[in-house]
Each structure stands twice: as structure tokens, then as C-alpha cells.
Amino acid sequence: MADHLRATIPKLGIDRKKILNDLSARKKDDCDFRGGRTFGLVYHVDQKHEDLLADVQKLFLEENYLNPMAFKSILGMELELVSMISEMCHGGSNAVGCVTSGGTESILLACKAYRNRARLKNRFRKVEMILPETAHVAFEKAAAYFGIAIKRIPVGKDYKADMKALERAITRNTALIVMSAPQYPHGVMDPIRAAAKIARKRNIPLHVDACMGGFVLPWLEKLGEPIEPWDFRVEGVTSISLDIHKYGYCPKGASALLYSSMGFMRNQFFVSTNWPGGVYASTTLQGSRPGHAIATAYASVVSLGEEGFLRLTKRILEAKKILLEAISDTPELVALGPPEVTCVAIASKDKNIGIYAVGDVLQERGWHLDRQQSPESLHLTIMQNHLDTISSFVKDLRDAVAIVRANPKLNQSGQAAVYGMMAKAPLRGFVKTNVAQYLADMYGSPGASSSESLGTLHSDSVKVSPILKMALKIFGKKSTLR
Ligand SMILES: *Cc1c(COP(=O)(O)O)cnc(C)c1O
């Protein structure tokens, strides 16, 4: 855990050169996304693309998209983006949508819209949504924020949502069914056509989460890959979330949320008429919002064009092919799924080779990967710059397996021990409390009381077991908390 930082606003302003030097120096331990050693986080194209984005960002640096009428330039770009993306997803003439700050916001908004719709339409007292267990955690966040009950359905051996379970989970409170294209953990497509058929029969909206796949599936299809229909071509799909700041290659802060018609989108809007500050209306969660997020998203998409997207997607496919071949040639390892799109989850088939220990060795060698649980695996989002590094990754992956075989102790040490414990701890509430405490320590002063102070003194701040505390220390040191 980082020492608590104490900083004061300087008495005199610091000069430009010093600030730039200082901030550049601060980046030295950040992960290197340009070099193709990070499997997620940043979807980097090249210096030329980055320079364009920086120029466009500067052009719209201070514009506030709180009021679209004050910045019609940005409204124009938003509507054009929605139109281009809608065409890409075969939205038809009734399709509508908006640009949000990211996948999470797109998902929160869709859930909020369907919740409101259910309340209005059916006077539901309880609102439920059906989620495959692999659906992105942002849906769980939406449920927690907006008071929606979750009905989880399992996935099969192929990691696809179970359609029998879907039928069983539907009740008269079901406001929404969610499917993913693909789901994040294993890069597998849910059976969207089958789910849409069920949704249509029961007259329930179906949201397709294509945050990951939205900007690669159309190009994979054009490149001749076998991709089953997932977009508005499938009758019954009522909305799609799709991140521009992933495979649309713009900086963070842009995702799209599309609906098959305004009838659904209308439930997303917020209007207040009685505030002394005036009549206030907004389409998305944010109030004041950066204009440059939409401008850079727009510039990224039009600068690449179809040709650029196809070229980059081809490179991703090649890198993925090299990786999957190497995994199938390594008897200890398996790619779960198999992965159909551009995320790959690597697990171990050999009880002596803990995949988290393999992850530790790879991390020592400068590869940034995420750990997943049930089943334990390493997650890789394959990006175009990996075509240049995948061969050396594959070599290190094989080395890592050999190193763990020779040193079984690695399975019980380092981060492997922590992740192993976190994945296996039977009391999930216990893990939850301790991770929440980790956040409290990151933002509070360790040692200071973390109880509320509303006049009364509470002495019951969360107790953290010393072992977990130590574990979280190691855990927190090298990796981001996810
Ligand atoms: C990334 C992702 C999200 C969440 O998007 P953020 O931009 O991180 O908020 C949701 N669903 C899937 C499938 C994703 O890959």
C-alpha cells in the first residue's frame, strides 16, 4: 500500500518546464503499452496515430459538452459517430444512440433505461435482469447502483450462456436479458441468435454487450472469419454497447450505446424542470463532459477508415494464431473456450504447474497480464502491436512453464500465493471486506480511524487479518486491483 501522500498547493506556481520534467519522470514505472508487452489497457496503433489524437485533443481541449447547443461541432461529431457505428452494426433506419465515456457508462445507462421502462410499462415492483455468469462486472455495478435484481445463468463447457437456464430464469419481473459479443473472460460469443429468439417470444429486451467485440467483429467477418450474427441483423437485439476506446483506437473516454429504436432510448434521458438553476436535461450520466473525448474518437475512426481497421485486425488475427498454435503445442497449457474473438484465457492442465506462478515468471520478464478465477487463468487481450512481440512472448511462456515445473515452490509464493488464496477463499464476503479495506487504505491514512464521524464515535472499523493484510500488500505492489 502506498504511503499516504501529504501535499499542499504550492505558494507560488511552478514553471512549465519543471512541471513537464517532473510529470515525465513520474511515468517511469508505468506499464509500457507501446512496446507490445501489455495485454489490455491501451489499444495503441503507432506514433503517427498518437500524434493525430494529441493534435485533435488539443483542438478541443477545453470544450465542455454539457451543453450540445453551445458546441454544435461536438454534437455533429457525436451524431456522425453514432451513424457510422450504427451502419457498421446494421442498425437500420430506426436505430439511434449516443456516445458515452466508456463501456461501464454505456452499460449503466442501458440498465437504467430498461429498469425505467419496466417500471413504467409493467408497474413492476421488482426489476430483474438475466446475466450469464461471464457478463461483464459493469452489469453487477449497474444492479448495485440502480436497484436491479440479478438472475445469474451458468455457462456451458464451451463458456457460452446456457439457453435452457435462460428460459428457466425468465419471470414476469424480467426487464432485460444480457448477452456478450464476446464475453471478456474467455473471448467466447454467447448464443445471441438463440437468446434473441427466446427474448422475442417473451417480449423482453435483449442487450448485446459488444464493448470488446464491436470494433473487431465486423472486420473479422469481412476477413472471412466464421462469426455468427451478433448485431441488429439478429431480430430481437434491442441495444448494443460498443467501446470506441478499445478497438476503435482512441484514447480512453469513448464508447457507443445504440438502440434499435428511440422507444427504448427515451427511457435513458433525464429531465428536471423545477431546479432554480433552470430546466436541465441530459442524455448520459455525466454533467460537464470533455469535448475532446468525442473529437478524438471521431478522428480515430475516420483516420483509420475500413482499410485501416482491416489492416490492424489482420495483424491481431496473425498474432492470435501464433499464440494459439504455441499453446496447443505446449501439453501443460490450454486456451479456454476455445476463444472465438480476440481475448485469450490461458489455463494449466497440469496440477503441478500453477498458472498464477507462470504469470509471476512472465511478469518478472516484463509482460503485463491479468489473472482470472474459476477457472484460474491468465487473460490476454490480443492487440495489433503484439504481432511484433508474440514470438518472444511465446518463448517466455514456454520458459515459464519449465521454470515452474523445476521450482514447484513458486506455486506457493509471490503473487501466485495471493491470487490462489483470493480465488479459492470459500468466504467471498471475507475477501470482499478485505479488498474494500485495501481501497480505504489507498485513499485514507492508514492507521487513522476509518469509521464515519457524525458526532458519535464508532470504534468498529473493519478488522483485517494479519495474513490477508500481508497478502494484499504483495498483491497490491505490482498489480492493479481489478
Ligand atoms: C471493457 C469491457 C467493458 C467495460 O468497459 P470500460 O470501458 O472498461 O468501462 C464491458 N464489457 C466488456 C465485454 C468489456 O470488454
Coordinates of C-alpha atoms and ligand atoms in Angstrom, one line a residue:
M1 CA 0.0 0.0 0.0
A2 CA 1.3 3.4 -0.9
D3 CA 2.3 5.7 1.9
H4 CA -0.3 8.3 2.5
L5 CA 0.6 11.3 0.5
R6 CA 0.5 14.8 2.1
A7 CA 0.7 17.6 -0.4
T8 CA -0.1 21.3 -0.3
I9 CA -0.9 23.7 -3.1
P10 CA 2.5 25.4 -3.7
K11 CA 2.6 29.1 -2.6
L12 CA 4.0 30.1 -6.0
G13 CA 3.1 28.4 -9.2
I14 CA 5.7 26.0 -10.6
D15 CA 7.0 26.8 -14.1
R16 CA 6.1 24.9 -17.2
K17 CA 9.4 23.3 -17.8
K18 CA 9.7 21.9 -14.3
I19 CA 6.2 20.5 -14.3
L20 CA 6.8 18.8 -17.6
N21 CA 10.1 17.3 -16.4
D22 CA 8.5 16.2 -13.2
L23 CA 5.5 14.6 -14.8
S24 CA 7.6 12.8 -17.4
A25 CA 9.8 11.4 -14.6
R26 CA 6.7 10.1 -12.8
K27 CA 5.8 7.9 -15.7
K28 CA 9.0 5.7 -15.4
D29 CA 7.3 2.8 -13.6
D30 CA 4.1 2.9 -15.6
C31 CA 3.4 -0.1 -17.8
D32 CA 4.8 0.0 -21.3
F33 CA 1.9 -0.2 -23.7
R34 CA 3.7 1.0 -26.8
G35 CA 6.1 -1.9 -26.8
G36 CA 3.5 -4.7 -27.1
R37 CA 4.2 -6.1 -23.6
T38 CA 0.8 -5.2 -22.2
F39 CA -2.2 -7.4 -23.0
G40 CA -5.0 -4.9 -22.3
L41 CA -5.5 -1.4 -21.1
V42 CA -4.3 0.6 -24.1
Y43 CA -5.0 -0.1 -27.7
H44 CA -2.1 1.5 -29.4
V45 CA -1.6 1.9 -33.2
D46 CA 1.6 3.9 -33.8
Q47 CA 3.2 7.2 -33.2
K48 CA 1.5 8.8 -36.2
H49 CA -1.9 7.9 -34.9
E50 CA -1.0 9.0 -31.4
D51 CA 0.2 12.4 -32.8
L52 CA -3.1 12.9 -34.6
L53 CA -5.1 12.1 -31.5
A54 CA -2.9 14.6 -29.5
D55 CA -3.5 17.3 -32.0
V56 CA -7.2 16.8 -32.1
Q57 CA -7.3 16.6 -28.3
K58 CA -5.6 20.0 -28.2
L59 CA -8.1 21.4 -30.6
F60 CA -11.0 20.6 -28.3
L61 CA -9.1 20.6 -25.0
E62 CA -11.4 22.9 -23.0
E63 CA -14.7 22.5 -24.8
N64 CA -17.5 21.4 -22.4
Y65 CA -20.1 19.1 -23.9
L66 CA -22.5 19.8 -21.0
N67 CA -24.5 21.9 -23.5
P68 CA -24.6 20.4 -27.0
M69 CA -26.2 23.6 -28.4
A70 CA -23.1 25.6 -27.2
F71 CA -20.8 23.2 -29.0
K72 CA -22.5 22.1 -32.2
S73 CA -19.2 20.9 -33.6
I74 CA -19.1 18.1 -31.0
L75 CA -22.8 17.3 -31.4
G76 CA -22.1 16.9 -35.1
M77 CA -19.3 14.5 -34.4
E78 CA -21.3 12.5 -31.9
L79 CA -24.2 12.1 -34.3
E80 CA -21.8 11.1 -37.2
L81 CA -20.1 8.6 -35.0
V82 CA -23.5 7.1 -34.0
S83 CA -24.5 6.9 -37.6
M84 CA -21.2 5.3 -38.8
I85 CA -21.3 2.7 -35.9
S86 CA -24.9 2.0 -36.4
E87 CA -24.3 1.3 -40.1
M88 CA -21.4 -1.0 -39.1
C89 CA -23.9 -2.9 -36.8
H90 CA -26.6 -3.0 -39.4
G91 CA -28.8 -0.7 -37.3
G92 CA -31.4 0.2 -40.0
S93 CA -33.2 3.5 -40.3
N94 CA -34.8 3.4 -36.8
A95 CA -31.6 2.8 -34.9
V96 CA -30.4 5.6 -32.5
G97 CA -27.7 6.0 -30.0
C98 CA -25.2 8.2 -28.2
V99 CA -21.5 8.4 -27.2
T100 CA -20.7 7.8 -23.6
S101 CA -17.5 8.0 -21.5
G102 CA -16.8 4.2 -21.7
G103 CA -18.1 0.7 -21.6
T104 CA -19.2 1.0 -18.0
E105 CA -21.2 4.1 -18.7
S106 CA -22.9 2.5 -21.7
I107 CA -23.9 -0.5 -19.6
L108 CA -25.1 1.6 -16.7
L109 CA -27.2 3.7 -19.0
A110 CA -28.7 0.7 -20.8
C111 CA -29.6 -1.0 -17.5
K112 CA -31.1 2.3 -16.2
A113 CA -33.2 2.7 -19.4
Y114 CA -34.6 -0.8 -19.2
R115 CA -35.3 -0.5 -15.5
N116 CA -37.3 2.7 -16.1
R117 CA -39.0 1.1 -19.0
A118 CA -40.0 -1.9 -16.9
R119 CA -41.3 0.3 -14.1
L120 CA -43.3 2.4 -16.5
K121 CA -44.7 -0.3 -18.7
N122 CA -45.4 -3.1 -16.3
R123 CA -45.6 -1.3 -13.0
F124 CA -43.0 -3.8 -11.7
R125 CA -42.3 -3.6 -8.1
K126 CA -39.2 -5.7 -8.5
V127 CA -37.0 -5.4 -11.6
E128 CA -34.8 -8.3 -12.6
M129 CA -32.2 -8.7 -15.3
I130 CA -30.7 -12.0 -16.5
L131 CA -26.9 -12.2 -16.8
P132 CA -24.7 -15.1 -17.9
E133 CA -22.0 -15.5 -15.2
T134 CA -19.4 -14.3 -17.7
A135 CA -21.2 -11.0 -18.4
H136 CA -19.0 -8.0 -17.6
V137 CA -18.9 -6.9 -14.0
A138 CA -20.3 -3.5 -15.0
F139 CA -23.7 -5.1 -15.1
E140 CA -23.3 -6.0 -11.5
K141 CA -22.3 -2.4 -10.8
A142 CA -25.5 -1.2 -12.6
A143 CA -27.6 -3.6 -10.5
A144 CA -26.0 -2.3 -7.3
Y145 CA -26.4 1.4 -8.3
F146 CA -29.9 1.2 -9.7
G147 CA -31.6 -1.4 -7.5
I148 CA -32.0 -4.1 -10.1
A149 CA -32.0 -7.8 -9.0
I150 CA -29.7 -10.1 -10.9
K151 CA -30.6 -13.6 -12.0
R152 CA -27.4 -15.4 -13.0
I153 CA -27.4 -18.1 -15.5
P154 CA -24.5 -20.5 -15.9
V155 CA -22.3 -21.1 -19.0
G156 CA -21.6 -24.5 -20.5
K157 CA -18.3 -26.3 -21.0
D158 CA -17.8 -24.1 -24.1
Y159 CA -18.2 -21.0 -21.8
K160 CA -21.4 -19.9 -23.7
A161 CA -24.5 -18.9 -21.8
D162 CA -26.9 -21.8 -21.2
M163 CA -30.1 -21.3 -23.1
K164 CA -32.2 -23.8 -21.0
A165 CA -31.2 -21.9 -17.9
L166 CA -32.1 -18.6 -19.6
E167 CA -35.6 -19.9 -20.3
R168 CA -36.0 -21.0 -16.7
A169 CA -34.7 -17.7 -15.3
I170 CA -37.4 -15.6 -17.0
T171 CA -40.1 -14.3 -14.7
R172 CA -42.7 -11.6 -15.1
N173 CA -40.2 -9.3 -13.5
T174 CA -37.5 -9.7 -16.2
A175 CA -36.7 -6.3 -17.6
L176 CA -33.7 -7.3 -19.6
I177 CA -31.6 -10.2 -20.9
V178 CA -27.9 -9.6 -21.5
M179 CA -25.6 -11.5 -23.9
S180 CA -22.0 -10.7 -24.8
A181 CA -20.1 -10.5 -28.1
P182 CA -17.7 -11.8 -26.9
Q183 CA -17.6 -12.1 -23.2
Y184 CA -14.4 -10.7 -21.7
P185 CA -13.0 -13.6 -19.7
H186 CA -12.6 -16.2 -22.5
G187 CA -13.3 -14.3 -25.7
V188 CA -16.3 -16.5 -26.4
M189 CA -19.5 -15.4 -28.2
D190 CA -22.8 -16.0 -26.4
P191 CA -25.5 -17.7 -28.4
I192 CA -27.1 -14.4 -29.4
R193 CA -29.5 -15.8 -32.1
A194 CA -30.9 -18.4 -29.7
A195 CA -31.2 -15.8 -26.9
A196 CA -32.9 -13.4 -29.2
K197 CA -35.5 -16.0 -30.2
I198 CA -36.3 -16.6 -26.6
A199 CA -36.4 -12.8 -25.8
R200 CA -38.7 -12.1 -28.7
K201 CA -41.1 -14.9 -27.8
R202 CA -41.4 -13.5 -24.2
N203 CA -41.3 -9.8 -25.4
I204 CA -38.2 -9.0 -23.3
P205 CA -35.4 -6.5 -24.5
L206 CA -32.0 -8.1 -25.3
H207 CA -28.8 -6.1 -24.8
V208 CA -25.7 -7.3 -26.5
D209 CA -22.5 -6.2 -24.8
A210 CA -20.0 -5.8 -27.7
C211 CA -17.7 -3.4 -25.7
M212 CA -14.9 -5.7 -26.6
G213 CA -16.0 -7.1 -30.0
G214 CA -17.9 -4.2 -31.5
F215 CA -14.9 -2.8 -33.4
V216 CA -13.4 -6.1 -34.4
L217 CA -16.3 -8.4 -35.3
P218 CA -17.3 -6.5 -38.4
W219 CA -13.8 -6.6 -39.7
L220 CA -13.2 -10.3 -38.8
E221 CA -16.4 -11.1 -40.7
K222 CA -15.1 -9.2 -43.7
L223 CA -11.8 -11.0 -43.4
G224 CA -13.7 -14.3 -43.8
E225 CA -13.7 -15.5 -40.2
P226 CA -16.7 -17.6 -39.1
I227 CA -18.5 -15.1 -37.0
E228 CA -22.1 -15.8 -36.1
P229 CA -24.5 -12.8 -36.3
W230 CA -24.5 -10.8 -33.1
D231 CA -25.7 -7.3 -34.2
F232 CA -29.0 -5.7 -35.2
R233 CA -29.3 -8.2 -38.0
V234 CA -30.5 -10.6 -35.3
E235 CA -34.1 -9.8 -34.7
G236 CA -34.8 -9.2 -31.0
V237 CA -31.5 -7.4 -30.3
T238 CA -32.7 -4.1 -28.8
S239 CA -29.4 -2.5 -27.9
I240 CA -25.6 -2.8 -28.2
S241 CA -22.8 -1.3 -26.2
L242 CA -19.5 -1.0 -28.1
D243 CA -16.3 0.7 -26.9
I244 CA -14.6 3.1 -29.2
H245 CA -11.7 3.4 -26.8
K246 CA -10.8 -0.3 -27.3
Y247 CA -10.5 -1.5 -30.9
G248 CA -11.6 1.9 -32.2
Y249 CA -8.1 3.1 -31.1
C250 CA -9.0 6.4 -29.5
P251 CA -7.8 7.5 -26.0
K252 CA -10.0 6.5 -23.0
G253 CA -13.3 8.2 -22.7
A254 CA -15.4 7.0 -25.6
S255 CA -18.0 4.2 -26.0
A256 CA -21.2 4.0 -28.0
L257 CA -24.6 2.8 -26.9
L258 CA -27.0 2.0 -29.7
Y259 CA -30.7 1.1 -29.5
S260 CA -32.9 -0.4 -32.2
S261 CA -35.3 2.4 -31.8
M262 CA -36.0 5.6 -29.9
G263 CA -38.8 3.9 -28.0
F264 CA -36.0 2.2 -25.9
M265 CA -33.6 5.1 -25.8
R266 CA -36.2 7.5 -24.5
N267 CA -36.0 5.8 -21.1
Q268 CA -32.4 6.8 -20.8
F269 CA -33.0 10.5 -20.7
F270 CA -33.1 12.7 -17.6
V271 CA -35.0 15.9 -17.5
S272 CA -35.6 18.1 -14.4
T273 CA -37.9 21.1 -14.7
N274 CA -38.0 22.6 -11.2
W275 CA -34.4 23.3 -10.3
P276 CA -33.7 27.0 -9.6
G277 CA -30.7 26.7 -11.9
G278 CA -33.0 26.2 -14.8
V279 CA -34.5 23.3 -16.8
Y280 CA -31.8 20.7 -17.0
A281 CA -31.7 17.7 -19.4
S282 CA -29.1 15.1 -20.1
T283 CA -28.7 12.0 -22.2
T284 CA -25.9 10.4 -20.3
L285 CA -24.6 10.0 -16.7
Q286 CA -22.1 12.9 -16.9
G287 CA -22.9 16.6 -16.3
S288 CA -20.0 18.6 -17.6
R289 CA -18.1 16.4 -20.1
P290 CA -14.9 16.7 -22.1
G291 CA -15.5 17.6 -25.8
H292 CA -12.1 16.1 -26.7
A293 CA -13.2 12.6 -25.9
I294 CA -15.7 12.7 -28.7
A295 CA -13.4 14.6 -31.1
T296 CA -10.6 12.1 -30.6
A297 CA -13.0 9.2 -31.1
Y298 CA -14.3 10.7 -34.3
A299 CA -10.8 11.4 -35.6
S300 CA -9.6 7.9 -34.8
V301 CA -12.4 6.2 -36.6
V302 CA -12.2 8.4 -39.8
S303 CA -8.5 8.4 -39.9
L304 CA -8.3 4.6 -40.0
G305 CA -11.2 4.0 -42.2
E306 CA -12.2 0.5 -43.3
E307 CA -8.8 -0.1 -44.8
G308 CA -7.0 0.8 -41.6
F309 CA -9.4 -1.3 -39.4
L310 CA -9.0 -4.3 -41.7
R311 CA -5.2 -4.0 -41.7
L312 CA -5.0 -3.8 -37.9
T313 CA -7.5 -6.6 -37.4
K314 CA -5.5 -8.8 -39.8
R315 CA -2.4 -8.3 -37.6
I316 CA -4.4 -9.2 -34.5
L317 CA -5.6 -12.4 -36.2
E318 CA -2.0 -13.4 -37.1
A319 CA -0.7 -12.7 -33.6
K320 CA -3.6 -14.7 -32.1
K321 CA -2.8 -17.6 -34.5
I322 CA 0.8 -17.8 -33.4
L323 CA -0.2 -17.7 -29.7
L324 CA -2.9 -20.4 -30.1
E325 CA -0.6 -22.7 -32.0
A326 CA 2.1 -22.3 -29.3
I327 CA -0.5 -23.1 -26.6
S328 CA -1.7 -26.2 -28.3
D329 CA 1.9 -27.3 -28.8
T330 CA 2.5 -27.0 -25.0
P331 CA 0.9 -30.0 -23.3
E332 CA 0.7 -28.3 -19.9
L333 CA -1.5 -25.4 -21.3
V334 CA -4.9 -24.9 -22.8
A335 CA -6.7 -21.9 -24.2
L336 CA -10.1 -21.9 -22.6
G337 CA -13.2 -21.8 -24.8
P338 CA -11.7 -22.0 -27.5
P339 CA -11.5 -18.3 -27.9
E340 CA -13.5 -17.1 -30.9
V341 CA -12.6 -13.4 -30.9
T342 CA -9.5 -11.5 -29.7
C343 CA -9.3 -12.4 -25.9
V344 CA -7.5 -15.5 -24.9
A345 CA -7.6 -17.2 -21.5
I346 CA -4.6 -19.5 -20.8
A347 CA -5.1 -22.2 -18.1
S348 CA -3.0 -25.1 -16.9
K349 CA -3.9 -28.7 -17.5
D350 CA -1.1 -29.9 -15.2
K351 CA -1.7 -29.8 -11.5
N352 CA 1.9 -29.2 -10.8
I353 CA 2.0 -26.1 -12.9
G354 CA 0.0 -23.3 -11.3
I355 CA -1.0 -20.8 -14.0
Y356 CA -0.6 -17.9 -11.5
A357 CA 3.1 -19.0 -10.9
V358 CA 3.5 -19.0 -14.7
G359 CA 2.0 -15.4 -14.6
D360 CA 4.6 -14.4 -12.0
V361 CA 7.5 -15.5 -14.1
L362 CA 6.1 -13.7 -17.1
Q363 CA 5.6 -10.6 -15.1
E364 CA 9.3 -10.8 -14.0
R365 CA 10.1 -10.7 -17.6
G366 CA 8.1 -7.6 -18.2
W367 CA 4.8 -8.9 -19.5
H368 CA 1.6 -7.4 -18.1
L369 CA -1.2 -9.9 -17.9
D370 CA -4.4 -10.2 -15.8
R371 CA -5.2 -13.1 -13.5
Q372 CA -8.7 -14.7 -13.6
Q373 CA -10.5 -17.1 -11.4
S374 CA -12.9 -20.0 -11.7
P375 CA -11.2 -21.4 -13.6
E376 CA -7.8 -19.9 -12.8
S377 CA -6.3 -18.5 -15.9
L378 CA -4.2 -15.6 -17.4
H379 CA -6.1 -13.2 -19.6
L380 CA -4.7 -11.7 -22.8
T381 CA -6.4 -9.1 -25.0
I382 CA -4.6 -9.5 -28.3
M383 CA -3.8 -6.2 -30.0
Q384 CA -2.2 -5.3 -33.2
N385 CA 1.2 -4.4 -31.8
H386 CA 1.5 -8.0 -30.4
L387 CA 2.3 -9.3 -33.8
D388 CA 5.8 -7.8 -33.3
T389 CA 6.3 -9.3 -29.8
I390 CA 4.2 -12.5 -29.7
S391 CA 7.1 -14.8 -30.7
S392 CA 9.2 -13.6 -27.8
F393 CA 6.1 -13.9 -25.5
V394 CA 5.6 -17.5 -26.6
K395 CA 9.3 -18.3 -25.8
D396 CA 8.9 -16.7 -22.4
L397 CA 5.6 -18.6 -21.8
R398 CA 7.4 -21.9 -22.5
D399 CA 10.3 -21.0 -20.3
A400 CA 7.9 -20.0 -17.5
V401 CA 6.2 -23.4 -17.6
A402 CA 9.6 -25.1 -17.4
I403 CA 10.7 -22.8 -14.6
V404 CA 7.6 -23.6 -12.6
R405 CA 8.0 -27.3 -13.2
A406 CA 11.6 -27.1 -11.8
N407 CA 10.6 -24.9 -8.9
P408 CA 7.2 -26.1 -7.5
K409 CA 7.6 -23.7 -4.6
L410 CA 6.8 -20.9 -7.0
N411 CA 3.1 -22.0 -6.7
Q412 CA 3.0 -21.1 -3.1
S413 CA 5.0 -17.8 -3.2
G414 CA 4.8 -14.3 -4.6
Q415 CA 1.6 -13.2 -6.2
A416 CA 0.7 -16.7 -7.1
A417 CA 0.0 -17.4 -3.4
V418 CA -2.1 -14.3 -3.0
Y419 CA -4.2 -14.8 -6.2
G420 CA -4.5 -18.5 -5.3
M421 CA -5.9 -17.6 -1.9
M422 CA -8.2 -14.9 -3.3
A423 CA -9.5 -17.3 -5.9
K424 CA -10.1 -20.2 -3.5
A425 CA -11.1 -18.5 -0.3
P426 CA -14.5 -20.0 0.5
L427 CA -15.9 -17.0 2.3
R428 CA -16.4 -14.4 -0.5
G429 CA -17.7 -11.9 1.9
F430 CA -14.4 -12.0 3.7
V431 CA -12.5 -11.3 0.5
K432 CA -14.9 -8.5 -0.3
T433 CA -14.4 -6.8 3.1
N434 CA -10.7 -7.0 2.8
V435 CA -10.5 -5.7 -0.7
A436 CA -12.7 -2.8 0.3
Q437 CA -10.3 -2.1 3.2
Y438 CA -7.5 -2.1 0.7
L439 CA -9.3 0.7 -1.2
A440 CA -9.9 2.5 2.1
D441 CA -6.2 2.4 2.9
M442 CA -5.2 3.6 -0.6
Y443 CA -7.4 6.7 -0.2
G444 CA -7.3 7.2 3.6
S445 CA -4.4 7.5 6.0
P446 CA -3.5 4.0 7.3
G447 CA -3.9 3.8 11.0
A448 CA -6.4 6.6 11.1
S449 CA -9.9 5.7 12.1
S450 CA -12.0 4.6 9.0
S451 CA -15.3 4.9 10.8
E452 CA -17.8 7.6 10.0
S453 CA -17.7 10.6 12.2
L454 CA -21.2 12.1 12.5
G455 CA -20.6 13.2 16.1
T456 CA -20.7 9.8 17.5
L457 CA -17.6 7.8 17.8
H458 CA -17.5 4.3 16.3
S459 CA -14.7 2.0 17.2
D460 CA -15.7 -0.8 14.9
S461 CA -13.6 -0.2 11.9
V462 CA -13.0 -3.3 9.7
K463 CA -10.6 -5.8 11.1
V464 CA -8.2 -7.2 8.7
S465 CA -6.5 -10.4 9.4
P466 CA -2.7 -10.1 9.5
I467 CA -2.2 -12.8 6.9
L468 CA -4.6 -11.2 4.4
K469 CA -3.1 -7.8 5.1
M470 CA 0.3 -9.1 4.2
A471 CA -1.1 -10.9 1.2
L472 CA -2.8 -7.7 0.0
K473 CA 0.4 -5.9 0.4
I474 CA 2.2 -8.2 -2.0
F475 CA -0.9 -8.3 -4.2
G476 CA -1.1 -4.5 -4.3
K477 CA 2.5 -3.9 -5.0
K478 CA 2.9 -4.9 -8.6
S479 CA -0.5 -5.2 -10.0
T480 CA -3.6 -3.1 -10.3
L481 CA -6.6 -4.1 -8.3
R482 CA -9.3 -5.2 -10.6
Ligands
LIG1 C1 -14.1 -3.4 -21.4 C2 -15.4 -4.0 -21.3 C3 -16.5 -3.4 -20.6 C4 -16.3 -2.2 -19.7 O1 -15.8 -1.1 -20.4 P1 -15.0 0.0 -19.7 O2 -14.6 0.9 -20.9 O3 -13.8 -0.6 -19.0 O4 -15.8 0.7 -18.7 C5 -17.7 -4.1 -20.6 N1 -17.9 -5.2 -21.3 C6 -16.9 -5.8 -22.0 C7 -17.2 -7.1 -22.7 C8 -15.6 -5.3 -22.0 O5 -14.6 -5.9 -22.6

